[in-house]
Coordinates of C-alpha atoms in Angstrom, one line a residue:
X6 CA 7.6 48.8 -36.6
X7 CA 4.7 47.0 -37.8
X8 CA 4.8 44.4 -40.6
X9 CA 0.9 45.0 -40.7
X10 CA 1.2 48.9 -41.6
X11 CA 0.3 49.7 -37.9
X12 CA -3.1 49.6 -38.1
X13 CA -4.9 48.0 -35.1
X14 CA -7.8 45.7 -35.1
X15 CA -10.3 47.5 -32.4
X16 CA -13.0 49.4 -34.1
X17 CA -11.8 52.2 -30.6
X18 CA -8.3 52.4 -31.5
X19 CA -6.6 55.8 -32.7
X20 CA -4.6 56.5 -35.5
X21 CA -1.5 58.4 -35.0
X22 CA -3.2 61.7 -36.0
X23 CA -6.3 61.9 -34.4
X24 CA -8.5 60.6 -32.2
X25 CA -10.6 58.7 -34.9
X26 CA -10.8 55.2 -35.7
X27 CA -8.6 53.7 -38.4
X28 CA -9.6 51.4 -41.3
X29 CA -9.1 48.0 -40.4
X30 CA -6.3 45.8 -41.5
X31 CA -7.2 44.7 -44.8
X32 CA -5.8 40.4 -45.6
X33 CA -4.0 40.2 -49.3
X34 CA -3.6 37.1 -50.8
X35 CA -0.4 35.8 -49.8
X36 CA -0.8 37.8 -46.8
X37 CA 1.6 35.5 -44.0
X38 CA 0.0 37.5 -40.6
X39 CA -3.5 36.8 -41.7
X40 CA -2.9 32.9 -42.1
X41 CA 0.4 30.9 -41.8
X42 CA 0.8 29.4 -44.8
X43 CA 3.3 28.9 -47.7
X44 CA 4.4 32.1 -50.0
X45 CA 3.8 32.2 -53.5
X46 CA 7.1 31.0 -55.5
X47 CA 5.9 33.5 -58.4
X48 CA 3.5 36.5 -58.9
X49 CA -0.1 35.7 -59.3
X50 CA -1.6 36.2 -62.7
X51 CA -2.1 39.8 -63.8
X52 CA -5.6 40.2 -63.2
X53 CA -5.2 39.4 -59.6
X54 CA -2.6 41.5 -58.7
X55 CA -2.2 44.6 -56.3
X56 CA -1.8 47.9 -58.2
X57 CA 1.7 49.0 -57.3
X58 CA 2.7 44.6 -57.6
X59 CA 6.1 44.4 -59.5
X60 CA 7.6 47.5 -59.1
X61 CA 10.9 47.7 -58.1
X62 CA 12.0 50.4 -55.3
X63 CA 15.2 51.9 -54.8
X64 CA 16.3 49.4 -57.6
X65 CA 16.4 46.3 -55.3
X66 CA 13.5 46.0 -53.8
X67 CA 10.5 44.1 -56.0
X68 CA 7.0 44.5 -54.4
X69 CA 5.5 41.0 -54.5
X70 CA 2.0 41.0 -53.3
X71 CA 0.3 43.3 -50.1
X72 CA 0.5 42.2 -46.8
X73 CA -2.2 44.6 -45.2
X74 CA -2.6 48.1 -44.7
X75 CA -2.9 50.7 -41.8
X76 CA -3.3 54.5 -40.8
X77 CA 0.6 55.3 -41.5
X78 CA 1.4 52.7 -44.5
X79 CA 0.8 49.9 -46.8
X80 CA 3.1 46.5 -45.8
X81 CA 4.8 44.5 -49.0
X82 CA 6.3 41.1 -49.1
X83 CA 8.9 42.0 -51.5
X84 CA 12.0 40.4 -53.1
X85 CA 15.1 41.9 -52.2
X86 CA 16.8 41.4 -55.7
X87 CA 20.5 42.4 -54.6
X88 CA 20.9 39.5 -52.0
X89 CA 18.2 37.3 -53.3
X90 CA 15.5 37.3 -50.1
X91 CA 12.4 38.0 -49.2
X92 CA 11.9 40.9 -46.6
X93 CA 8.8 43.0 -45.3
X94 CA 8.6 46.3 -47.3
X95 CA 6.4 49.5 -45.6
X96 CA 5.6 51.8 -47.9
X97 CA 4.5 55.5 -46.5
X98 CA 0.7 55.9 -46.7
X99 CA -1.0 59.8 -45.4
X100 CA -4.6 60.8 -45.8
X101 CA -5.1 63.0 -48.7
X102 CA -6.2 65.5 -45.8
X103 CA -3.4 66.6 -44.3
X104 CA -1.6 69.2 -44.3
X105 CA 1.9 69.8 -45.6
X106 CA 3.2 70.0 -42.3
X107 CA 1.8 67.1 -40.9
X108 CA 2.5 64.8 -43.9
X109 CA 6.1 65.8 -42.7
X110 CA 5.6 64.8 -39.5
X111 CA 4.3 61.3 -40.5
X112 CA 7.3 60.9 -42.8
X113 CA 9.7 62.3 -40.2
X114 CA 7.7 59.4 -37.6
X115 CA 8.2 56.7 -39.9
X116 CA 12.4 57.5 -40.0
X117 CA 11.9 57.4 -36.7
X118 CA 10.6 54.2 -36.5
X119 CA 13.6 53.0 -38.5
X120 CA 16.3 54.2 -36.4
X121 CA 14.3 53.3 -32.9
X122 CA 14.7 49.5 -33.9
X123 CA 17.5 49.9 -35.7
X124 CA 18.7 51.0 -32.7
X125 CA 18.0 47.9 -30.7
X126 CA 19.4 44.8 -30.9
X127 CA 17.2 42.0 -29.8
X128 CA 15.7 39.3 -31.0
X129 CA 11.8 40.3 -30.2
X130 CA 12.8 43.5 -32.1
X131 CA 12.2 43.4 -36.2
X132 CA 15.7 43.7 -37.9
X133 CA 15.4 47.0 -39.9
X134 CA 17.8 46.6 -43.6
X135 CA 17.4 49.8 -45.2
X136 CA 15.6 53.0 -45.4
X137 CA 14.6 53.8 -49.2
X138 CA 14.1 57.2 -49.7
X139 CA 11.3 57.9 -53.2
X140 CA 10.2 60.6 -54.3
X141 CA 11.1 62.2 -50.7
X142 CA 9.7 59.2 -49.1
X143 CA 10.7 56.9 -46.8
X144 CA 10.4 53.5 -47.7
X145 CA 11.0 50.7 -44.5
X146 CA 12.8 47.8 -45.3
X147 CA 12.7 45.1 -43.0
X148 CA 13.0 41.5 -42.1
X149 CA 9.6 39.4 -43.3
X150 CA 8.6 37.7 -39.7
X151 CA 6.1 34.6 -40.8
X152 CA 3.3 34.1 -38.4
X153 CA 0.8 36.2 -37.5
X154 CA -0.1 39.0 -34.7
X155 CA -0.8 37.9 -31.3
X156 CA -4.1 40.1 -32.0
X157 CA -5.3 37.9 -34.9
X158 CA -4.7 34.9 -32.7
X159 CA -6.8 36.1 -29.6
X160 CA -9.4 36.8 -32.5
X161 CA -9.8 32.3 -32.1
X162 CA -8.8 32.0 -28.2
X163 CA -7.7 33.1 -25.5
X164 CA -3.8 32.3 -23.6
X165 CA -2.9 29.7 -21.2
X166 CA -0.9 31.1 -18.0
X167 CA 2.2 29.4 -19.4
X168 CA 2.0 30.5 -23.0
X169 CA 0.6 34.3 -21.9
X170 CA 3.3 34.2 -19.4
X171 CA 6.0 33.1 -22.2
X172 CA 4.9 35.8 -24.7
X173 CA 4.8 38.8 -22.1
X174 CA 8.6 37.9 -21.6
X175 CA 10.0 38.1 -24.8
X176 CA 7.7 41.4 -25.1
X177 CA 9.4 42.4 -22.0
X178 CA 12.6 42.0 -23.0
X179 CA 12.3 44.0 -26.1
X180 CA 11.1 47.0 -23.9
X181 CA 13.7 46.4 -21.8
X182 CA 16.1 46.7 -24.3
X183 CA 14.5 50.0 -26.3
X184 CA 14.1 51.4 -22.4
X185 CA 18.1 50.8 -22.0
X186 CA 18.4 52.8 -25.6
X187 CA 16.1 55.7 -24.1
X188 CA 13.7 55.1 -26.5
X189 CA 9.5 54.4 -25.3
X190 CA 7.2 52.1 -27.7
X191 CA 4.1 53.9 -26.6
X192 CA 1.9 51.6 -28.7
X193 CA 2.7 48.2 -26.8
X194 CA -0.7 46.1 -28.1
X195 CA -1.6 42.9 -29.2
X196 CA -2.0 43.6 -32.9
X197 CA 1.9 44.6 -32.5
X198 CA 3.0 41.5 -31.1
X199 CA 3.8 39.2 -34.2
X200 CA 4.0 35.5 -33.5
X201 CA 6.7 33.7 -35.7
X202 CA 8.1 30.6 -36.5
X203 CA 9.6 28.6 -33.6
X204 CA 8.3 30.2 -30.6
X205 CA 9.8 33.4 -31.7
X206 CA 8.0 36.5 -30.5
X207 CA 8.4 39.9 -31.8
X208 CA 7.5 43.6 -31.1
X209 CA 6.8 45.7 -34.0
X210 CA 5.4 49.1 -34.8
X211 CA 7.7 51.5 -33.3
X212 CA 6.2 54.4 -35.2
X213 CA 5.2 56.2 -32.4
X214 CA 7.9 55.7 -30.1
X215 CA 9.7 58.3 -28.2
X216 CA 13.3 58.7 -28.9
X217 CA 15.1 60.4 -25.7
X218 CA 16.7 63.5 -27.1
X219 CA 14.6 63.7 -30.0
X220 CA 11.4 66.8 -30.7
X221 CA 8.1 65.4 -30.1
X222 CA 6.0 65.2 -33.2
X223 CA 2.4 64.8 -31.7
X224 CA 0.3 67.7 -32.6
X225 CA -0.6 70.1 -29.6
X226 CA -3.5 68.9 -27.9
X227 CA -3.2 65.2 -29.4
X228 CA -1.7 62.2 -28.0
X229 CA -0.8 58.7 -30.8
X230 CA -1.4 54.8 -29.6
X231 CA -4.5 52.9 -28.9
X232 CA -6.6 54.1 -26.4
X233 CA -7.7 50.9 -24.1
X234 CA -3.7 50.2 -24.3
X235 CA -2.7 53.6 -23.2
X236 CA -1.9 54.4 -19.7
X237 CA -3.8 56.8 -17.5
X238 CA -0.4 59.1 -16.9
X239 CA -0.1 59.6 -21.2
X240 CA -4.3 60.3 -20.9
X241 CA -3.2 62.9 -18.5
X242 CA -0.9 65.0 -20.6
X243 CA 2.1 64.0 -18.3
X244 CA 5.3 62.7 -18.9
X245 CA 5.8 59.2 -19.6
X246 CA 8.2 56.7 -18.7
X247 CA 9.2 53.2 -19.0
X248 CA 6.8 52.6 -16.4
X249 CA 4.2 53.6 -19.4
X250 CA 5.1 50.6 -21.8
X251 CA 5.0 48.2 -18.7
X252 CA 1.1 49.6 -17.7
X253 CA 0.6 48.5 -21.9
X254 CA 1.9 45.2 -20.9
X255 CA -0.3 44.6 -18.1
X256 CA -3.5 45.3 -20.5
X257 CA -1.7 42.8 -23.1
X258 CA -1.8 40.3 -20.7
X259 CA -5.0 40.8 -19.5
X260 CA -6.3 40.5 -22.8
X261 CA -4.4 37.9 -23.9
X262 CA -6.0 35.1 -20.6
X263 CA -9.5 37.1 -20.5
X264 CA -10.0 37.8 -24.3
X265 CA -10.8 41.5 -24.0
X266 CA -9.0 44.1 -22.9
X267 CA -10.4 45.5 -19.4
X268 CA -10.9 49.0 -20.4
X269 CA -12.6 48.7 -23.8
X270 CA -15.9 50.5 -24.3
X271 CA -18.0 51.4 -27.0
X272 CA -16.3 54.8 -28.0
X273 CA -12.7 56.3 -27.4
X274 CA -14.0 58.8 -25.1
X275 CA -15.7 56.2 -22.8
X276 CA -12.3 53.9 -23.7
X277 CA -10.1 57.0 -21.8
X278 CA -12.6 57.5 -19.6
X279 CA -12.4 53.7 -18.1
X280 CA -8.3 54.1 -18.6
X281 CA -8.5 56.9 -15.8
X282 CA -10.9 55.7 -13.5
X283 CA -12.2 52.2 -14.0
X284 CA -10.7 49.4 -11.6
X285 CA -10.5 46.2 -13.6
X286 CA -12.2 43.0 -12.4
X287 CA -9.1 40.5 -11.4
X288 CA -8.5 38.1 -14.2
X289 CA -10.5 35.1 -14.1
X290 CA -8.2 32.9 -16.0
X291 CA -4.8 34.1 -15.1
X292 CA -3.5 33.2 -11.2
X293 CA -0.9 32.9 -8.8
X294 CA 2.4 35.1 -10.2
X295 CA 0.7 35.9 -13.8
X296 CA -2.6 37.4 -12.1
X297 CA 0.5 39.2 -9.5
X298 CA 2.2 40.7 -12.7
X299 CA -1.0 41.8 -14.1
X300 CA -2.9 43.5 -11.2
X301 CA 0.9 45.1 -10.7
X302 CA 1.0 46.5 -13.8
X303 CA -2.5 48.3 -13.9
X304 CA -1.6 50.8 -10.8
X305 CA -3.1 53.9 -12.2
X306 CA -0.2 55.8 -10.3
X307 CA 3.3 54.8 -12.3
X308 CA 5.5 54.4 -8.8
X309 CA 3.6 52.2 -7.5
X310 CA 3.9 49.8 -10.4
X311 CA 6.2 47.0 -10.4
X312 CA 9.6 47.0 -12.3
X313 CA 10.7 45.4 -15.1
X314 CA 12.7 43.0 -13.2
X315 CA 10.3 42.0 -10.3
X316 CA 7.7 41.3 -13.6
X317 CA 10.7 39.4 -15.4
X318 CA 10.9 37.3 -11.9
X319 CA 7.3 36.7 -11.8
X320 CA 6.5 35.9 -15.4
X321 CA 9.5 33.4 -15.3
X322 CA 7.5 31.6 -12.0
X323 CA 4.2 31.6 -14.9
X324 CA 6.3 30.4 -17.5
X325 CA 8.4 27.2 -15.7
X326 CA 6.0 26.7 -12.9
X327 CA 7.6 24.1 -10.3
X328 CA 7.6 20.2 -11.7
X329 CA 4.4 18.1 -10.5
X330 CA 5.3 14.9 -7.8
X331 CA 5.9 12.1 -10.4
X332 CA 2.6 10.5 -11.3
X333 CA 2.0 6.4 -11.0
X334 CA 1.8 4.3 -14.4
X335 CA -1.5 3.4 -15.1
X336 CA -2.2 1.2 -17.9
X337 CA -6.0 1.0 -19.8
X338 CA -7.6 -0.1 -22.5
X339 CA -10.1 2.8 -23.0
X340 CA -11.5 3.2 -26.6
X341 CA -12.7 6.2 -27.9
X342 CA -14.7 9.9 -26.6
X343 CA -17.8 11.4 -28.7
X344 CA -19.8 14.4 -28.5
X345 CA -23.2 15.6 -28.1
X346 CA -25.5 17.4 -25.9
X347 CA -29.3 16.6 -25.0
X348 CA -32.3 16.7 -23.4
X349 CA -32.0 15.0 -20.0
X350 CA -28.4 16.0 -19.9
X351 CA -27.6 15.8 -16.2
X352 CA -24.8 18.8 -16.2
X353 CA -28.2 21.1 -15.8
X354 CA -29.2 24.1 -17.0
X355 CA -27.0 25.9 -15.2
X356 CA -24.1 23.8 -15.7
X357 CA -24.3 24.0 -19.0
X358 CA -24.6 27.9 -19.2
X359 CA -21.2 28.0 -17.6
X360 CA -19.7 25.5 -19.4
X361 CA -21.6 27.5 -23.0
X362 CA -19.6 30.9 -21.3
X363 CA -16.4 29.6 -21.3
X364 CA -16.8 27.9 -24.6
X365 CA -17.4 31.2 -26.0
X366 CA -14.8 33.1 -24.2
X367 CA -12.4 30.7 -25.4
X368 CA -13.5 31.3 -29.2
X369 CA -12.1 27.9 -30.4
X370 CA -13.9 24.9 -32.0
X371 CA -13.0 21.2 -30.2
X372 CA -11.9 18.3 -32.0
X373 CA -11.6 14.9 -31.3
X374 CA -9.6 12.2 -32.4
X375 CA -10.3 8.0 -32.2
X376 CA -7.1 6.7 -30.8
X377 CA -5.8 3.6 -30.2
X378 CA -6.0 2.2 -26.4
X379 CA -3.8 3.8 -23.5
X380 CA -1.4 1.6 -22.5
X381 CA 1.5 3.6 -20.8
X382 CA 2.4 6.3 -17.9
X383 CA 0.5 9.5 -18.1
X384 CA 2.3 12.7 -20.0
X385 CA 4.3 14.3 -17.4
X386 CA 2.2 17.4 -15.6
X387 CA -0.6 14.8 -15.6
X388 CA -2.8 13.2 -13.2
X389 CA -5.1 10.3 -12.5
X390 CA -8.5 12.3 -10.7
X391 CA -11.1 10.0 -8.9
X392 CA -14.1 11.8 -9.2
X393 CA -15.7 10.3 -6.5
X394 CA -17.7 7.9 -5.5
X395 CA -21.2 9.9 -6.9
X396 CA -19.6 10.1 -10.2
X397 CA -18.1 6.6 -9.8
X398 CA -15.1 7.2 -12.5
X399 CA -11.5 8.7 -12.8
X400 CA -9.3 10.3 -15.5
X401 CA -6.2 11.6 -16.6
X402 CA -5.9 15.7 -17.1
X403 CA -3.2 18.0 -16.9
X404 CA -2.4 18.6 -13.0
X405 CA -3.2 22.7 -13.5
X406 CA -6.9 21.7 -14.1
X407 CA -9.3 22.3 -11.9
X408 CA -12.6 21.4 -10.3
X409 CA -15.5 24.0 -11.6
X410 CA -18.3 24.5 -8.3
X411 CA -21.6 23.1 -9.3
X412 CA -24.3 23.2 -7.4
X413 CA -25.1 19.7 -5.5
X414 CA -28.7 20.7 -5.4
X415 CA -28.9 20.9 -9.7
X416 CA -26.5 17.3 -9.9
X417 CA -27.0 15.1 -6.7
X418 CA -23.3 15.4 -6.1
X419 CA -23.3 12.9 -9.7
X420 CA -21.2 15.6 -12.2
X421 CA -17.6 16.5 -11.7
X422 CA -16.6 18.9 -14.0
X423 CA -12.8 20.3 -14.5
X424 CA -10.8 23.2 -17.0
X425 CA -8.1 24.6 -17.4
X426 CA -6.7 28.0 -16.2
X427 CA -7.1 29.4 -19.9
X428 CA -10.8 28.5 -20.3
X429 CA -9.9 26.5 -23.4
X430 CA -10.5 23.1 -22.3
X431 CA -13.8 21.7 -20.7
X432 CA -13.6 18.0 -19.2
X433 CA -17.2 17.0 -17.4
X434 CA -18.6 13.8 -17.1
X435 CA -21.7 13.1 -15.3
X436 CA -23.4 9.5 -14.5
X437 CA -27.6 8.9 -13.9
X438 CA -28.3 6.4 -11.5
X439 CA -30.5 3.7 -12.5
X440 CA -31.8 3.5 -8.5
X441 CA -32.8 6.6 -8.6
X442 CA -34.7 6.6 -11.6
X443 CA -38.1 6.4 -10.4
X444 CA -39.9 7.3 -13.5
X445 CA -37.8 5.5 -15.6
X446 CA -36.4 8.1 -17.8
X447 CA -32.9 6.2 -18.4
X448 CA -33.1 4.8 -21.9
X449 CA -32.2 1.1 -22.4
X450 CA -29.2 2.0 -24.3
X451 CA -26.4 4.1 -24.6
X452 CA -27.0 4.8 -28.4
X453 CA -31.0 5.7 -26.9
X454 CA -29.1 8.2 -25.1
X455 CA -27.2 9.8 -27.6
X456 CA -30.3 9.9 -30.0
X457 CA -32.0 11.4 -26.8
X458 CA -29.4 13.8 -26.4
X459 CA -29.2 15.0 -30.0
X460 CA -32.7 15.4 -30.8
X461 CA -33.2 17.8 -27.7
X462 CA -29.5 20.0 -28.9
X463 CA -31.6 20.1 -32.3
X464 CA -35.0 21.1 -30.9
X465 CA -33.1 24.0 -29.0
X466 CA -33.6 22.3 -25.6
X467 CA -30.7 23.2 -23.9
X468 CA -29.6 26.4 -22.6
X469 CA -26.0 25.8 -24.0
X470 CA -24.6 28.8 -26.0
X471 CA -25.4 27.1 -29.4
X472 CA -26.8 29.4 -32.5
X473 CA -30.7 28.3 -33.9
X474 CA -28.4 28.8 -37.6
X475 CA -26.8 27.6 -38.9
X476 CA -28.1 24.4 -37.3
X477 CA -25.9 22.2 -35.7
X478 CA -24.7 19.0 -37.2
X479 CA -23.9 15.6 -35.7
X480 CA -25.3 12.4 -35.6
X481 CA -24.9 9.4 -32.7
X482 CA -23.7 6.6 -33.7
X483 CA -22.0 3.0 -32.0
X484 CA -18.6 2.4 -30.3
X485 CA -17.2 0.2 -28.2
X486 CA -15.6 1.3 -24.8
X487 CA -13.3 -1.0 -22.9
X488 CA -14.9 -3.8 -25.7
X489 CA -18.3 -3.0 -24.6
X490 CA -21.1 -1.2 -26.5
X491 CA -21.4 2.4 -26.3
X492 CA -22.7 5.1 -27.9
X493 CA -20.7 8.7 -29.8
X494 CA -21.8 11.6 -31.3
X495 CA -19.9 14.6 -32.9
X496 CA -21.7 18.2 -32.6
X497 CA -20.3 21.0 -34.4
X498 CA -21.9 24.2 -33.7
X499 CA -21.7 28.0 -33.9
X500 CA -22.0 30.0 -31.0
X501 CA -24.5 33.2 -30.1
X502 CA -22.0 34.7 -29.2
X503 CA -22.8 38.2 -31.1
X504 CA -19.9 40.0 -31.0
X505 CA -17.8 36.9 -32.7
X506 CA -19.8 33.8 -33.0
X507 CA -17.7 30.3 -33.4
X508 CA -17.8 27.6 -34.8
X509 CA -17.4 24.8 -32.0
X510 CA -17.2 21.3 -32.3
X511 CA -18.0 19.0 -28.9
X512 CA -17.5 15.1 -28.3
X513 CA -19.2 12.7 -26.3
X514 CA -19.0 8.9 -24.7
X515 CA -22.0 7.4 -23.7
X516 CA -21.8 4.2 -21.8
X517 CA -24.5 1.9 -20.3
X518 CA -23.2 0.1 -17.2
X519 CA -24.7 -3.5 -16.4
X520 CA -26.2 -2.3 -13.5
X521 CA -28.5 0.3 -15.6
X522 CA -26.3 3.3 -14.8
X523 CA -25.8 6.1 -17.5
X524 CA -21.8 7.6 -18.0
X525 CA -21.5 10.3 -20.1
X526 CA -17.6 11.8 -20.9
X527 CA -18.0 15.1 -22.0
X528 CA -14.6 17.1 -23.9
X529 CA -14.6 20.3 -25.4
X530 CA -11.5 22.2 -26.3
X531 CA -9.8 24.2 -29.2
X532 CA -9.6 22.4 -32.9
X533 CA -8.6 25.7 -34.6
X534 CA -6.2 28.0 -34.7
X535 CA -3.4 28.4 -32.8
X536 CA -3.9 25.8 -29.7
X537 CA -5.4 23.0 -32.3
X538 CA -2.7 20.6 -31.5
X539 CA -2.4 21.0 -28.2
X540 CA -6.1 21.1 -28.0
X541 CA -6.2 17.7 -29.8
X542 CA -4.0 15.5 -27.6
X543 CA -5.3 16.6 -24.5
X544 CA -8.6 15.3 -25.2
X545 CA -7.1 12.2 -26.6
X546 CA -5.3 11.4 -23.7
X547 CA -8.6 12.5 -21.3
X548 CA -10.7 9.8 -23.6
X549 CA -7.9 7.1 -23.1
X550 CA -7.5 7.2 -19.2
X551 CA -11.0 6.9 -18.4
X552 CA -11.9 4.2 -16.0
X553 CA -15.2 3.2 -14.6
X554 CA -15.9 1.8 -11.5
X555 CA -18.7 -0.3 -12.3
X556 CA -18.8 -1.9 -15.5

């Protein structure tokens, strides 16, 4: 069961009557699964208040403020006045246009939903408390989870391997244990994955679900889920198995390390379409046992799909991958990383569209922080990376980085540029040889460069994935690397991204060697949402390990 009202994000997806798309879920203040942040102690003033805020159901249960609203109900935070808690309240919601019958159906669907978790006893699985019956409706009491869905959180980024890997267990394992029950979600997506507090993960929305034993309720001719989620065997009018939830699965996980899932298209005809006959291209982001359990799980014929244990085995591999060789202590004095982006910037035009792709596939903003100066072993997982002798530098990064292909012809073999399996994180650094500068286009200083760098981002130079408006702000200014003069800038940006444009924020280093040569340290990675933290110390650490050769 849903603690959003079971309404899905995708303007494609279905409601549980008809193949039509539902209203979007709608943020209340106070809403917890829109935004983390702290409840209300007390009831907002009157003249903010939901209609409906304050009344008490089944003589406990006092409605507090809306959560969000779907296709089959409207979600409370309520107060549960007998025990003194606060617990997620779903309160029956029907169009006005249906019939008698099938406004019996829906209420009949959401008992259902109440006894199918109630039924299961797991902790990805919402607790259900009570069933208030009003007015000959059934009112869903259950637990309030805090966090919010793994839908709204894909809406900023997409997964690392480990984290996708970690998430599509804990899903697993509450299909597992409705499977065991005989009872089918049918309606495994992300918007029904709610991310708690303290890594917990949790399955909601068991509306739909099929209860062994139990008269289907879906309309003749119909089907209920969300299309692009839905396997081609349910599109097919056949009989669905556990084999069903795990194809949903698959397309979670896709979704969740590529940022869409492989079978959306513009309509839900075109959506089923793709379901039956569209092979996916293999995930880009996810590899090794995660890409195994996804390209598994989207067999369009159900036998030949793996099982829930041999994607339990292999999601476990993605989870705790194998422990890197220890890694040597390397002590530096680095100083700090900045941002920018220019004319003249070496990572070419090419570069630099890749680099603008995955910045906008990963839907995050960067942020930097000035620390102090590395003087310790790297994090475990990490590595020191010479980036050869063209580049003429090394740094720390997380050992699961790797080397992006550029094209020697477009760099001179002078840019290295590394990320991470998710997309999320960009590390590039790129060096102009003062030798090779025939026509003397290396400015005197590194703060030159920056200004150089900045006025070209602003003129629209580039062919990085940055939006005309709002413009882009930033502005170079002096720091000192390794005690030496340099050069930083901060850029934050929005993307063109149509569909979803970001806001993005990048850092550079610029450093002028004594020799004339140009170093440029180039980070970009998530300062919003969910992977903020992680984001940040990554690119801290990246800025502290830096070394260069020639000084």
């Amino acid at each position: 069961m849903s603690s959003n009202g079971g309404a899905p994000y995708g303007s494609d997806d279905t409601t549980s009557f008809e193949l039509q798309p539902p209203q979007p879920i709608v943020p209340y203040p106070g809403n917890p699964y829109a935004q983390p942040a702290q409840v209300a102690p007390q009831l907002p003033p009157p003249s903010l208040q939901d209609p409906g805020t304050g009344r008490l159901i089944a003589g406990r249960y006092r409605l507090l403020a809306k959560l969000g609203h779907g296709g089959m109900g409207t979600v409370w935070r309520a107060k549960d006045e007998t025990v003194d808690r606060e617990v997620a309240v779903k309160e029956p919601r029907v169009p006005d246009h249906l019939s008698e019958r099938e406004r019996a159906n829906a209420y009949e669907r959401m008992r259902r939903e109440a006894r199918a978790a109630a039924r299961l006893d797991h902790p990805s699985v919402v607790n259900v408390h009570d069933v208030a019956v009003v007015d000959g409706r059934p009112w869903i009491v259950m637990e309030l989870v805090r966090g919010r869905s793994l839908g709204a959180a894909l809406q900023e980024g997409t997964l690392g391997v480990r984290e996708a890997a970690r998430i599509g267990l804990e899903v697993l394992g509450a299909l597992e244990a409705a499977h065991t029950a005989g009872i089918l979600h049918r309606d495994v997506k992300p918007d029904n994955v709610l991310l708690g507090r303290h890594d917990r993960v949790v399955l909601t929305d068991f509306g739909i679900a099929q209860i062994e034993g139990e008269t289907n309720l879906t309309d003749t001719g119909g089907f209920v889920g969300s299309p692009e989620y839905i396997a081609p065997e349910r599109v097919l009018g056949q009989r669905p198995g556990p084999a069903s939830d795990l194809w949903s699965l698959g397309v979670v996980l896709y979704a969740a390390t590529e940022g869409v899932s492989p079978f959306r298209r513009s309509n839900t005809p075109a959506t089923l379409q793709s379901v039956l006959n569209s092979t996916p291209a293999p995930p880009a982001s996810a590899s090794g046992p995660l890409a195994e359990v996804i390209n598994g799980l989207l067999e369009k014929d159900p036998a030949r799909r793996p099982t829930a244990a041999r994607v339990r085995d292999l999601l476990e591999q993605a989870a705790n991958p194998p422990a890197p060789a220890p890694t040597q202590v390397v002590h530096h004095t680095a100083a700090l990383a900045a941002p920018a982006v220019g004319k003249g910037v070496r990572l070419g035009p090419k570069t630099l569209l890749g680099l603008g792709a995955a910045v906008v596939a990963a839907a995050v903003t960067a942020y930097l922080v000035v620390a102090d100066p590395f003087a310790g072993p790297l994090p475990d997982g990490w590595k020191q990376r010479d980036l050869g002798t063209k580049v003429g530098v090394s740094i720390g990064m997380p050992a699961e980085f790797t080397k992006d292909k550029i094209d020697p012809e477009e760099t001179d073999g002078t840019i290295a540029q590394y990320s991470d399996p998710s997309g999320l994180i960009r590390i590039a650094v790129d060096r102009d040889i003062k030798k090779d500068d025939e026509e003397g286009e290396i400015p005197e200083t590194a703060l030159d460069k920056a200004f150089e760098d900045w006025t070209g981002l602003k003129d629209g130079e580039y062919t990085i994935d940055i939006a005309d408006e709002p413009a882009p702000k930033g502005g170079p200014k002096e720091t000192k690397y390794q005690g030496r003069d340099a050069a930083e800038n901060t850029v934050v940006y929005t993307t063109t991204d149509s569909r979803a444009p970001r806001l993005r924020e990048a850092r550079f280093l610029y450093y002028r060697a004594t020799g004339g040569d140009m170093y440029r340290l180039w980070i970009d990675c998530p300062g919003k949402g969910h992977f903020t933290e992680e984001g940040r110390e990554i690119a801290r650490t990246v800025v502290e390990t830096l070394e260069i050769d020639n000084l």
